[in-house]
Structures are given as C-alpha cells and as structure tokens.
Coordinates of C-alpha atoms and ligand atoms in Angstrom, one line a residue:
M6 CA -57.2 14.4 54.0
R7 CA -58.6 17.4 56.1
V8 CA -60.6 19.8 54.0
M9 CA -62.1 23.0 55.4
A10 CA -63.8 26.0 53.9
I11 CA -62.4 29.4 54.9
N12 CA -63.2 33.0 54.1
S13 CA -61.9 34.4 50.8
T14 CA -58.9 36.2 52.5
G15 CA -57.6 33.2 54.2
L16 CA -57.4 35.2 57.4
Q17 CA -59.3 35.1 60.7
P18 CA -61.1 38.3 61.5
G19 CA -58.8 40.8 63.2
Q20 CA -55.7 39.4 61.6
G21 CA -55.3 42.2 59.0
A22 CA -52.2 44.2 58.3
G23 CA -50.8 46.8 60.7
G24 CA -50.1 46.4 64.4
E25 CA -48.4 48.3 67.2
H26 CA -45.1 46.6 66.8
N27 CA -44.5 47.9 63.2
C28 CA -41.5 50.1 63.0
S29 CA -41.7 53.3 61.1
L30 CA -39.6 53.8 58.0
A31 CA -36.9 56.4 57.8
P32 CA -37.7 59.2 55.1
L33 CA -37.1 57.6 51.7
P34 CA -34.3 58.9 49.4
S35 CA -35.9 61.5 47.0
D36 CA -35.2 59.2 43.9
V37 CA -37.0 56.3 45.6
A38 CA -39.9 58.4 46.7
K39 CA -40.3 59.8 43.1
A40 CA -40.0 56.4 41.5
L41 CA -42.6 54.8 43.8
S42 CA -45.0 57.8 43.4
S43 CA -46.4 56.2 40.2
V44 CA -47.1 52.9 42.0
S45 CA -50.3 52.0 43.9
L46 CA -51.5 48.8 45.7
R47 CA -55.0 47.6 45.1
C48 CA -56.8 45.1 47.3
V49 CA -57.9 42.1 45.3
E50 CA -60.9 41.6 47.6
C51 CA -62.4 45.0 48.3
S52 CA -60.6 47.2 45.7
A53 CA -59.3 49.6 48.3
L54 CA -56.3 51.6 46.9
Y55 CA -53.1 52.4 48.9
P56 CA -50.0 54.3 47.8
G57 CA -47.0 52.1 46.9
I58 CA -45.4 53.1 50.1
E59 CA -47.0 55.1 53.1
A60 CA -45.0 57.7 54.9
G61 CA -44.1 56.6 58.5
R62 CA -45.6 53.1 58.1
S63 CA -43.7 49.9 57.5
P64 CA -44.5 48.1 54.2
R65 CA -47.9 46.9 53.7
Y66 CA -48.6 43.4 52.5
R67 CA -52.3 43.3 53.0
C68 CA -55.4 45.5 52.9
D69 CA -57.1 46.5 56.2
C70 CA -59.7 43.9 55.2
G71 CA -57.0 41.2 55.1
G72 CA -57.0 40.9 51.3
V73 CA -53.8 40.5 49.3
L74 CA -52.6 43.5 47.3
D75 CA -51.8 43.9 43.7
V76 CA -49.4 46.5 42.1
E77 CA -51.0 49.1 39.8
M78 CA -48.7 51.6 38.0
A79 CA -48.7 54.2 35.3
F80 CA -46.5 52.7 32.6
R81 CA -44.0 55.1 31.0
I82 CA -43.4 54.0 27.4
P83 CA -40.0 55.5 26.1
G84 CA -40.2 57.3 22.8
H85 CA -43.9 57.2 22.7
S86 CA -45.5 60.6 22.9
S87 CA -49.2 59.8 22.9
P88 CA -50.7 60.9 26.2
E89 CA -52.6 57.7 26.7
A90 CA -49.5 55.5 26.3
Q91 CA -47.3 57.8 28.4
D92 CA -49.6 57.4 31.3
L93 CA -51.5 54.2 30.6
E94 CA -52.9 53.2 33.9
A95 CA -52.1 49.5 34.1
S96 CA -55.2 47.6 35.2
G97 CA -54.7 45.7 38.4
D98 CA -56.4 42.6 39.5
G99 CA -59.1 44.5 41.1
P100 CA -62.8 44.0 40.3
T101 CA -62.9 47.5 38.8
T102 CA -60.8 46.2 35.9
G103 CA -63.7 45.6 33.7
G104 CA -63.3 44.2 30.2
L105 CA -59.9 43.9 28.6
S106 CA -58.9 46.8 26.3
H107 CA -56.6 46.1 23.5
D108 CA -57.6 48.0 20.4
N109 CA -56.6 51.4 21.7
M110 CA -52.9 50.6 22.2
P111 CA -51.5 49.3 18.8
S112 CA -48.6 51.9 18.7
A113 CA -47.6 51.2 22.3
G114 CA -47.3 47.6 21.6
A115 CA -45.1 48.3 18.5
S116 CA -42.8 50.7 20.5
L117 CA -42.4 48.2 23.3
R118 CA -41.7 45.3 21.1
Q119 CA -39.0 47.3 19.4
L120 CA -37.5 48.3 22.7
F121 CA -37.4 44.9 24.2
D122 CA -36.1 43.3 21.0
E123 CA -33.2 45.9 20.8
R124 CA -32.3 45.2 24.4
A125 CA -32.4 41.5 23.9
A126 CA -30.2 41.7 20.8
N127 CA -27.2 43.5 22.5
P128 CA -24.6 41.1 23.8
P129 CA -23.7 41.6 27.4
I130 CA -20.6 43.8 27.8
W131 CA -19.2 44.6 31.1
P132 CA -16.9 47.7 31.2
I133 CA -14.1 46.7 33.7
S134 CA -14.7 49.8 35.9
T135 CA -18.5 49.3 36.0
D136 CA -20.1 49.3 39.5
K137 CA -23.4 48.0 38.3
L138 CA -24.8 45.2 36.1
L139 CA -26.4 46.2 32.9
L140 CA -30.2 45.9 33.3
D141 CA -30.8 44.9 29.7
C142 CA -29.0 41.7 30.2
S143 CA -31.5 40.5 32.9
G144 CA -34.6 38.7 31.6
V145 CA -36.5 40.6 34.2
W146 CA -35.2 44.2 34.0
R147 CA -35.2 44.1 30.2
Y148 CA -39.0 44.6 30.6
R149 CA -38.4 47.1 33.4
E150 CA -41.1 49.7 32.1
L151 CA -43.7 47.0 32.9
I152 CA -42.1 45.7 36.1
L153 CA -40.9 48.5 38.5
P154 CA -39.6 51.9 37.9
A155 CA -36.6 51.3 40.1
P156 CA -33.7 53.8 40.1
E157 CA -30.8 51.8 38.6
R158 CA -28.5 52.1 41.6
Y159 CA -30.8 50.0 43.7
V160 CA -31.3 47.1 41.4
V161 CA -30.0 43.7 42.8
T162 CA -29.6 41.4 39.8
R163 CA -27.5 38.2 39.1
P164 CA -28.7 38.8 36.3
E165 CA -31.7 36.3 36.0
G166 CA -34.1 35.0 33.3
N167 CA -32.9 34.3 29.8
T168 CA -34.0 30.7 30.2
G169 CA -34.3 28.2 27.5
L170 CA -37.5 27.6 25.6
Y171 CA -37.2 24.1 24.1
P172 CA -39.3 23.0 21.2
V173 CA -40.3 19.5 22.2
G174 CA -43.5 18.8 20.2
V175 CA -43.8 15.9 17.8
E176 CA -43.8 18.4 14.9
N177 CA -41.7 21.3 16.1
C178 CA -38.8 19.6 17.9
G179 CA -36.7 19.4 14.7
G180 CA -34.6 16.6 13.3
G181 CA -31.8 16.5 15.6
R182 CA -33.7 16.2 18.8
A183 CA -35.3 12.7 18.8
G184 CA -34.9 12.6 22.6
H185 CA -36.8 15.9 23.0
R186 CA -39.6 14.5 20.8
Q187 CA -40.3 11.9 23.5
I188 CA -41.8 14.7 25.6
G189 CA -44.1 15.8 22.8
A190 CA -45.1 12.2 22.1
F191 CA -45.8 11.6 25.8
A192 CA -48.0 14.8 26.0
G193 CA -49.7 14.0 22.6
L194 CA -48.8 17.4 21.2
E195 CA -47.5 18.6 17.7
L196 CA -46.5 22.2 18.9
F197 CA -45.0 22.0 22.3
F198 CA -42.5 24.1 24.1
I199 CA -40.8 23.7 27.4
K200 CA -39.7 26.8 29.3
H201 CA -37.1 25.9 31.8
E202 CA -37.1 28.2 34.6
G203 CA -34.8 25.9 36.5
E204 CA -32.1 27.5 34.5
N205 CA -32.2 30.7 36.6
P206 CA -29.2 31.5 38.8
S207 CA -30.3 29.8 41.9
G208 CA -32.1 27.1 39.9
S209 CA -35.7 28.2 40.0
F210 CA -38.2 30.8 38.7
K211 CA -38.1 32.4 42.2
D212 CA -35.1 34.5 41.1
R213 CA -37.4 36.5 38.8
G214 CA -39.5 37.8 41.8
M215 CA -36.6 38.0 44.2
T216 CA -34.5 40.4 42.1
V217 CA -37.5 42.8 42.3
G218 CA -38.3 42.0 45.9
T219 CA -34.6 42.4 47.0
T220 CA -34.5 45.7 45.0
M221 CA -37.5 47.0 46.8
A222 CA -36.0 46.0 50.2
L223 CA -32.8 47.9 49.3
M224 CA -34.9 51.0 48.2
L225 CA -36.8 50.9 51.4
G226 CA -33.6 50.7 53.4
A227 CA -34.4 47.2 54.8
K228 CA -31.6 45.5 56.9
A229 CA -33.3 42.1 56.9
V230 CA -35.5 40.1 54.6
A231 CA -37.5 36.8 55.3
C232 CA -39.8 34.3 53.8
A233 CA -41.5 31.0 54.4
S234 CA -40.7 28.4 51.8
T235 CA -40.9 24.9 50.6
G236 CA -37.2 25.4 49.5
N237 CA -36.9 27.4 46.4
T238 CA -38.0 30.8 47.6
S239 CA -35.6 30.4 50.5
A240 CA -32.6 29.4 48.2
S241 CA -33.3 32.4 46.0
L242 CA -33.8 34.8 48.9
A243 CA -30.5 33.6 50.6
S244 CA -28.7 34.3 47.3
Y245 CA -30.1 37.7 46.7
A246 CA -29.8 38.8 50.4
A247 CA -26.2 37.7 50.3
Q248 CA -25.6 39.8 47.2
A249 CA -27.2 42.8 48.7
G250 CA -25.4 42.4 52.0
M251 CA -28.7 42.0 54.0
R252 CA -29.6 39.5 56.7
G253 CA -31.7 36.7 55.1
I254 CA -34.0 34.6 57.3
V255 CA -35.9 31.7 56.0
F256 CA -38.7 29.7 57.6
L257 CA -38.9 26.1 56.5
P258 CA -41.3 23.3 57.2
A259 CA -39.0 21.0 59.2
G260 CA -38.2 17.7 57.3
N261 CA -40.0 18.8 54.1
V262 CA -37.4 20.6 52.0
A263 CA -35.4 18.8 49.4
G264 CA -31.6 18.5 50.1
G265 CA -30.3 20.7 47.4
K266 CA -32.5 23.6 48.3
L267 CA -31.5 23.3 51.9
A268 CA -27.9 23.2 51.0
Q269 CA -28.3 26.4 49.1
S270 CA -29.8 28.4 52.0
L271 CA -27.1 27.1 54.2
A272 CA -24.3 27.9 51.9
Y273 CA -25.5 31.4 51.1
G274 CA -25.5 32.1 54.8
A275 CA -29.2 32.6 55.6
Q276 CA -30.6 32.1 59.0
I277 CA -32.7 29.0 58.9
V278 CA -35.7 28.6 61.2
Q279 CA -37.2 25.1 60.9
I280 CA -40.9 25.2 61.9
E281 CA -42.3 22.0 63.4
G282 CA -45.3 22.2 61.1
D283 CA -46.1 22.6 57.5
F284 CA -45.6 25.4 54.9
D285 CA -48.8 27.0 55.9
D286 CA -47.8 27.3 59.5
A287 CA -44.4 28.7 58.4
M288 CA -46.2 31.2 56.1
R289 CA -48.6 32.4 59.0
L290 CA -45.6 32.8 61.4
V291 CA -43.3 34.7 59.1
E292 CA -46.0 37.2 58.1
Q293 CA -46.6 37.9 61.8
V294 CA -43.0 38.2 62.8
C295 CA -42.2 40.5 59.8
N296 CA -45.0 42.8 60.7
E297 CA -43.8 42.8 64.3
Q298 CA -40.2 43.3 63.7
G299 CA -40.0 45.4 60.5
I300 CA -38.4 42.6 58.5
Y301 CA -39.1 42.9 54.8
L302 CA -41.3 40.0 53.7
L303 CA -40.4 38.3 50.5
N304 CA -43.0 35.8 50.0
S305 CA -45.3 36.2 47.0
L306 CA -47.6 37.9 49.4
N307 CA -45.3 40.8 48.6
P308 CA -46.9 42.2 45.4
F309 CA -43.5 43.4 44.0
R310 CA -42.3 39.7 43.8
V311 CA -45.3 39.0 41.6
E312 CA -44.3 41.9 39.3
G313 CA -41.0 40.3 38.8
Q314 CA -42.4 36.9 38.0
K315 CA -44.4 38.6 35.2
A316 CA -41.2 38.5 33.3
I317 CA -41.6 34.8 32.7
G318 CA -44.6 35.6 30.6
F319 CA -43.0 38.5 28.7
E320 CA -39.9 36.5 28.0
I321 CA -41.9 33.6 26.6
L322 CA -43.8 36.0 24.3
Q323 CA -40.7 37.5 23.1
Q324 CA -39.1 34.2 22.4
L325 CA -42.1 33.3 20.4
D326 CA -41.6 36.5 18.4
W327 CA -44.6 38.0 20.1
Q328 CA -46.9 35.2 18.9
A329 CA -49.0 34.1 22.0
P330 CA -49.5 30.5 22.4
D331 CA -52.8 28.9 22.8
W332 CA -52.0 27.6 26.3
L333 CA -49.6 28.1 29.2
V334 CA -49.4 25.2 31.7
L335 CA -47.6 25.4 35.0
P336 CA -47.5 23.8 38.5
A337 CA -49.5 25.6 41.1
G338 CA -48.8 25.8 44.9
N339 CA -49.0 29.1 46.6
L340 CA -50.5 30.4 43.3
G341 CA -48.1 33.3 43.0
N342 CA -46.8 32.1 39.6
T343 CA -50.3 31.6 38.2
S344 CA -51.2 35.2 39.3
A345 CA -48.0 36.6 37.8
I346 CA -47.9 35.0 34.4
G347 CA -51.6 35.5 34.0
K348 CA -51.1 39.2 34.8
A349 CA -48.2 39.5 32.3
F350 CA -50.3 38.0 29.5
R351 CA -53.2 40.3 30.3
Q352 CA -51.0 43.4 30.3
A353 CA -49.2 42.2 27.1
Y354 CA -52.6 41.9 25.5
E355 CA -53.9 45.2 26.8
L356 CA -50.7 46.9 25.5
S357 CA -51.1 45.2 22.1
L358 CA -47.7 43.4 22.6
V359 CA -49.7 40.3 21.4
D360 CA -53.1 39.8 19.7
Q361 CA -54.3 36.9 21.7
L362 CA -54.6 36.0 25.4
P363 CA -53.3 32.5 26.1
R364 CA -55.5 30.2 28.2
I365 CA -53.8 29.2 31.5
A366 CA -53.9 25.7 33.0
S367 CA -52.7 25.4 36.6
I368 CA -51.7 21.9 37.7
Q369 CA -51.9 20.8 41.3
A370 CA -50.8 17.6 43.0
A371 CA -53.8 15.6 44.0
G372 CA -52.8 15.6 47.6
A373 CA -52.3 19.4 47.7
N374 CA -55.3 20.5 45.6
P375 CA -57.2 23.2 47.3
F376 CA -57.4 25.4 44.1
Y377 CA -58.5 22.4 42.1
R378 CA -61.3 21.8 44.5
S379 CA -62.5 25.4 44.4
F380 CA -62.3 25.3 40.5
K381 CA -64.4 22.2 40.4
Q382 CA -67.2 24.1 42.2
G383 CA -67.0 27.1 39.8
F384 CA -64.9 28.9 42.5
A385 CA -68.1 29.1 44.7
Q386 CA -65.9 28.6 47.8
R387 CA -62.2 29.0 48.7
E388 CA -60.9 25.7 49.9
S389 CA -58.0 24.6 52.1
V390 CA -56.6 21.1 52.7
Y391 CA -53.9 19.4 54.7
A392 CA -51.3 18.9 51.9
E393 CA -49.4 15.7 51.2
T394 CA -47.5 15.1 48.0
V395 CA -44.1 13.7 46.9
A396 CA -43.6 17.1 45.1
T397 CA -42.6 19.0 48.3
A398 CA -42.3 22.4 46.4
I399 CA -46.0 22.4 45.9
K400 CA -47.0 20.8 49.2
I401 CA -49.3 23.8 50.1
G402 CA -52.8 23.5 51.6
D403 CA -53.9 27.1 51.8
P404 CA -52.5 29.2 49.0
V405 CA -52.0 33.0 49.6
S406 CA -52.6 34.1 46.1
Y407 CA -56.0 32.4 45.7
T408 CA -58.0 35.3 44.6
R409 CA -55.4 36.7 42.2
A410 CA -55.1 33.3 40.6
R411 CA -58.8 32.7 40.4
R412 CA -59.1 35.9 38.4
V413 CA -56.4 34.6 36.1
I414 CA -58.2 31.3 35.4
E415 CA -61.6 33.1 34.9
E416 CA -60.2 35.9 32.7
S417 CA -58.1 33.5 30.5
D418 CA -60.8 30.9 30.1
G419 CA -58.3 28.6 31.9
V420 CA -58.6 25.4 33.8
V421 CA -57.1 23.9 36.9
E422 CA -56.3 20.2 36.8
E423 CA -54.9 17.7 39.5
V424 CA -52.3 14.9 39.0
S425 CA -51.4 12.0 41.3
D426 CA -47.9 11.6 42.7
A427 CA -47.5 8.5 40.4
E428 CA -48.4 10.6 37.3
I429 CA -45.8 13.3 38.4
L430 CA -43.1 10.8 38.8
E431 CA -43.9 9.2 35.5
A432 CA -43.7 12.6 33.7
K433 CA -40.5 13.4 35.4
V434 CA -38.8 10.3 34.2
V435 CA -39.9 11.4 30.6
I436 CA -38.3 14.9 31.1
D437 CA -35.2 13.6 32.8
R438 CA -34.6 11.0 30.0
A439 CA -34.9 13.6 27.3
G440 CA -31.8 15.2 28.8
I441 CA -33.6 18.2 30.1
G442 CA -34.5 17.2 33.7
C443 CA -36.5 18.9 36.4
E444 CA -37.4 18.6 40.0
P445 CA -40.6 16.7 40.8
A446 CA -43.1 19.6 41.3
S447 CA -42.1 20.9 37.8
A448 CA -43.0 17.6 36.3
A449 CA -46.7 18.2 37.3
T450 CA -46.8 20.5 34.2
L451 CA -46.2 17.6 31.8
A452 CA -48.5 15.2 33.7
G453 CA -51.1 17.9 33.5
V454 CA -50.6 18.5 29.8
R455 CA -50.9 14.8 29.0
K456 CA -54.1 14.6 31.1
L457 CA -55.7 17.6 29.5
V458 CA -54.8 16.5 26.0
A459 CA -56.2 13.1 26.7
R460 CA -59.5 14.7 28.0
G461 CA -59.7 16.8 24.8
V462 CA -59.4 20.1 26.8
I463 CA -56.1 20.9 25.0
K464 CA -56.3 20.0 21.3
R465 CA -53.4 18.1 19.7
D466 CA -52.7 20.8 17.2
E467 CA -52.8 23.7 19.6
C468 CA -49.6 25.5 20.6
V469 CA -48.7 24.8 24.2
V470 CA -46.0 26.2 26.4
G471 CA -45.2 24.2 29.7
V472 CA -43.2 25.8 32.5
L473 CA -40.6 23.8 34.3
T474 CA -40.1 25.6 37.5
G475 CA -37.1 24.1 39.1
N476 CA -33.7 22.4 38.4
L477 CA -33.1 18.7 38.5
L478 CA -30.3 19.2 41.0
K479 CA -32.6 20.7 43.6
D480 CA -33.8 17.2 44.5
S481 CA -31.4 14.4 43.7
K482 CA -33.5 11.8 45.4
T483 CA -37.2 11.8 44.5
G484 CA -37.9 9.9 41.4
I485 CA -34.2 9.2 40.5
P486 CA -32.7 5.7 40.7
Q487 CA -30.3 5.6 43.7
E488 CA -28.7 2.3 43.1
V489 CA -25.3 2.5 41.3
G490 CA -23.7 -0.6 42.8
E491 CA -23.7 -2.6 39.6
S492 CA -21.8 0.1 37.8
V493 CA -18.7 -0.1 39.8
V494 CA -16.0 -2.1 38.0
A495 CA -12.3 -2.9 38.3
A496 CA -9.9 -0.3 36.7
T497 CA -9.1 -2.7 33.8
I498 CA -10.0 -2.7 30.2
E499 CA -11.4 -6.2 30.5
A500 CA -13.8 -5.2 33.3
V501 CA -15.0 -2.2 31.3
R502 CA -15.5 -4.3 28.1
S503 CA -17.6 -6.8 30.0
A504 CA -19.6 -3.9 31.7
L505 CA -20.5 -2.6 28.3
A506 CA -21.5 -5.9 27.1
R507 CA -24.0 -6.3 29.8
Ligands
F0G623 N1 -42.7 24.7 41.3 C1 -41.6 24.8 42.2 C2 -40.4 24.2 41.8 C3 -41.8 25.6 43.3 O1 -40.8 25.8 44.1 C4 -43.0 26.2 43.5 C5 -43.3 27.1 44.8 C6 -44.0 26.1 42.6 C7 -43.9 25.3 41.5 C8 -45.4 26.7 42.8 O2 -45.4 28.0 42.5 O3 -46.3 28.8 44.7 O4 -46.3 30.3 42.7 O5 -47.9 28.4 42.8 N2 -42.4 27.1 45.7 C9 -42.6 28.0 46.9 C10 -41.3 28.1 47.7 C11 -43.8 27.9 47.6 O6 -41.3 28.3 48.8 O7 -40.2 27.8 47.1 P1 -46.5 28.9 43.2

C-alpha cells in the first residue's frame, strides 16, 4: 500500500477555490437572497468566514486557503420568543467554537422536541391539487429549522428519511425477532439498534444530503449538477437531478462501482464519465471542472450536503424519544457522514434536545484506512493511502472531510477502528441472514462494533446505534452466494418433495 503524508487541506499550494473560468451567477430571487442571508460558511482550517452566497461569484466550495467549509446559521425557533433562541448562532466546526454550551438552552430544546414530534405524528396527506410535497413528511425537512431555511417552493424531495431503527441487541430485540437477535449476539451487545439508511428512496443515506444539495442548486438557478462517486452519491444525484429537471453528471472510478449503483445512474438518465483512475482522481477532476464550468458540485465537499445528512442524527435521537445513545458507529470513507452526524449530535446537545453527547466510532476498511492511520498517531498528521478493499463504497484514500471528521472524533471522545475485508464479509452474512441485509461497506459497522466490544472500548451494556448506509440490492455479487444450480428442479410435486428432503 502506498502511504503519503500531505498538508491538512489535502490540496497542493495554489489549488484553492476561485479561478478565471468561474461564471457569475445571475441575481438571486429575493426570497432566496433573504433565506441565505442568515447562512455563512466558515473555513474549518483557518476560520475565515464567507457569506452563504457571494454576489457575482459562482458557489464557493473551499476557502481561499484551500480548506473545506462548514455551514453556520442563525437558527429560528418557531414559537420561541427568547432573543437568544430566536437568533442562536449555531456553532460551526471552526476552532472558534470553544467549549460546548448546553445549559443555557433548555426551553429551546423543549420547543424543538415538541415541534418535531408534532410533525412526525401527522400522517402524510396529499391534497390532489397540490403542486408540492409536504415538508413534514421528509425525514430531512422535518428538521428544517436546523438544516436550511429554504423557501418551500424550491425544495426537491422524494421525500427521504423515515428509515427503520431496528432493535437487535440480545436484550432489546424482543421475543418475536430471534433472527435479529443474532446480530446482537454477534456484536456482543445487550442494547443495540441498527439504523438502516439503505431504506432511503435511492437506497442509501446519500439522499439526505442530496435533497438539500439539489434544493440549493435550484435556489441558485443551476442547470447542471455533478459529483464524483463510488456509486451511491451518483445514484442519488441522478435521481434528484432527474426530479428537478437538471442535467446530472457523475464521475465514476472505471470498473469500481457495484452493478446496482451503476444501473441506477444509467436508468435515471445521468451522464456518466468513467475515469481511468480511482475515486480520489475522480474527486480531483470533478472539483476542477465544476469550478471551471459553473456546474454545481454535489459531493460532500459541498457544505449544504453535510447539513442534510445531519438529519440521520436528528432522526435517530427522535426515534429514541430524545434519549441519546452511548455510541454511534458508522462506516467511513470520504468522512462526510462522520462529520454530519457528529455535527447533528453536537447541535442537538447545544440546543438541549438531548442531555448527552454520543461517542462516535468511525470504521474504515483496513485497505482504505487513512483516517485510522491519523487517529493512531493522535491526529498528528493527515494521511493518505492508495485504497484497496472489497467494500467499493468506502474505497477512498484521501478523504475530503478529514478535518471536519477529526473534530467530531475529538469532540465526542470517539474512536476510529479498522476492519479487514474478511471481517466485513463475515459481518455482512450475519446482517443478511437476519433478514435485514446491506451492502458490503455498511457491514463495516457491525464488524467494527464487534471488534470494539471485544477490545472493551464499547461496554456490553452500553446503548449503541450502528448505521447501515446502503441497501443490499446495491451490490448483488459481493459476499452473496452466486450458485443456484442445485435449486433448479423439474416442475413436478415429486421433484419438489425430494428437493425439500435434501
Ligand atoms: N457507506 C456507503 C454505502 C457509502 O456509499 C459511503 C460513501 C460510505 C459508507 C462512506 O461515507 O464518504 O461520508 O464517509 N459513498 C460515497 C459515494 C463516497 O460516492 O457514494 P462517507
């Protein structure tokens, strides 16, 4: 494996945002300009602050120093009159954040819990003449005060979210779910939940960020959107771009995308550019071409995508009746999701939605483990590797959201673990046989939980939520028996009886 140390932005000098080929934006509609006036972007490296959108400049994805940007906004809490709550400055990931504040916001937390619970309690009703989807039905826009103040007419939603949270621990899985208990037994946990983000409309958690990213694209008047992807982001982008009537362009590492994901992008009508290189090459190129041609970039480098993925965290907390778990465990590749869920938990804690900050464990494939390598050195140095793993979704050697995710691990007293391909495939069989199923990268979660429990990092009686990020059908080959020859029998009752007796 090739390993190299690089600077903390992951960019070579002079590779920052901007450039002479950027097209200027047309003036924004007044409702968009007003909505975005409460949004700022803060560099996670140098803390420079930029407006959410800059007049006459195409969208900014990086600071002038090359650092990645994080959304900061003034939260508006409906029905809450105290000035602090009305204009609470959400702390970003910037170093200026300081310590976590929690005790000054108890009434904001109660107001928000009530608001979100009322929205979740209403059944979806679609007036026949409606020209819009009701935002409360989306597991992202239900939390819109904490996500993006988008005027309703721009929101592009399927709707997404509302994914299952399965109790699978030895103790909490319940009598009628002996199959699910196998997952808890494998992990060695009494109180264990599986959050299945593969139940989103396009089959992965990416839809949570994509609904917000595509909404931003529409607000900004973009005609085309693009991303680099190991497959799920591209499937999601293709779906949402098609819904919004935009041109979707996806950059894929040639030969390294699972069949189901490729089929989705093709079927939804995106333009596919297969790069003769790896994901990291595709990422570098898509960023460059988007900046050159004014195409709206929808990788998690886009800070608004991260805001949407925060909803995974909010929804888990709501499903647990606002009791924070002890641990949240998830697979990690480009580190957007670690950043997003960590940010959601921090904001939920600061707003007193919950009283405890869960610890976060990011799990990497051993062959694609730059974040793990940095963690092992106390984050002394940002690492990059040439990635190789059977879990193609997380086959990423130079993660874009390194700094954001590092903050999440440090702030939450979290950990980063690595698991081998054999461990990933072993865990996948357990999840599949329990009748839940997932794609290979998602199984890194269970493999990681099992390892952390065995090492005593996670205690057997702690409450753990593990995220499954993608649907089983995304990859029908890896880790699934392909031989069905023996199961073919003659169409007679005798042949069937003898097959069942085997
Ligand atoms: N699990 C699945 C199924 C994924 O598709 C991804 C990322 C991850 C985990 C890792 O999440 O990048 O936020 O750390 N897939 C991206 C894509 C890279 O292009 O679909 P992350």
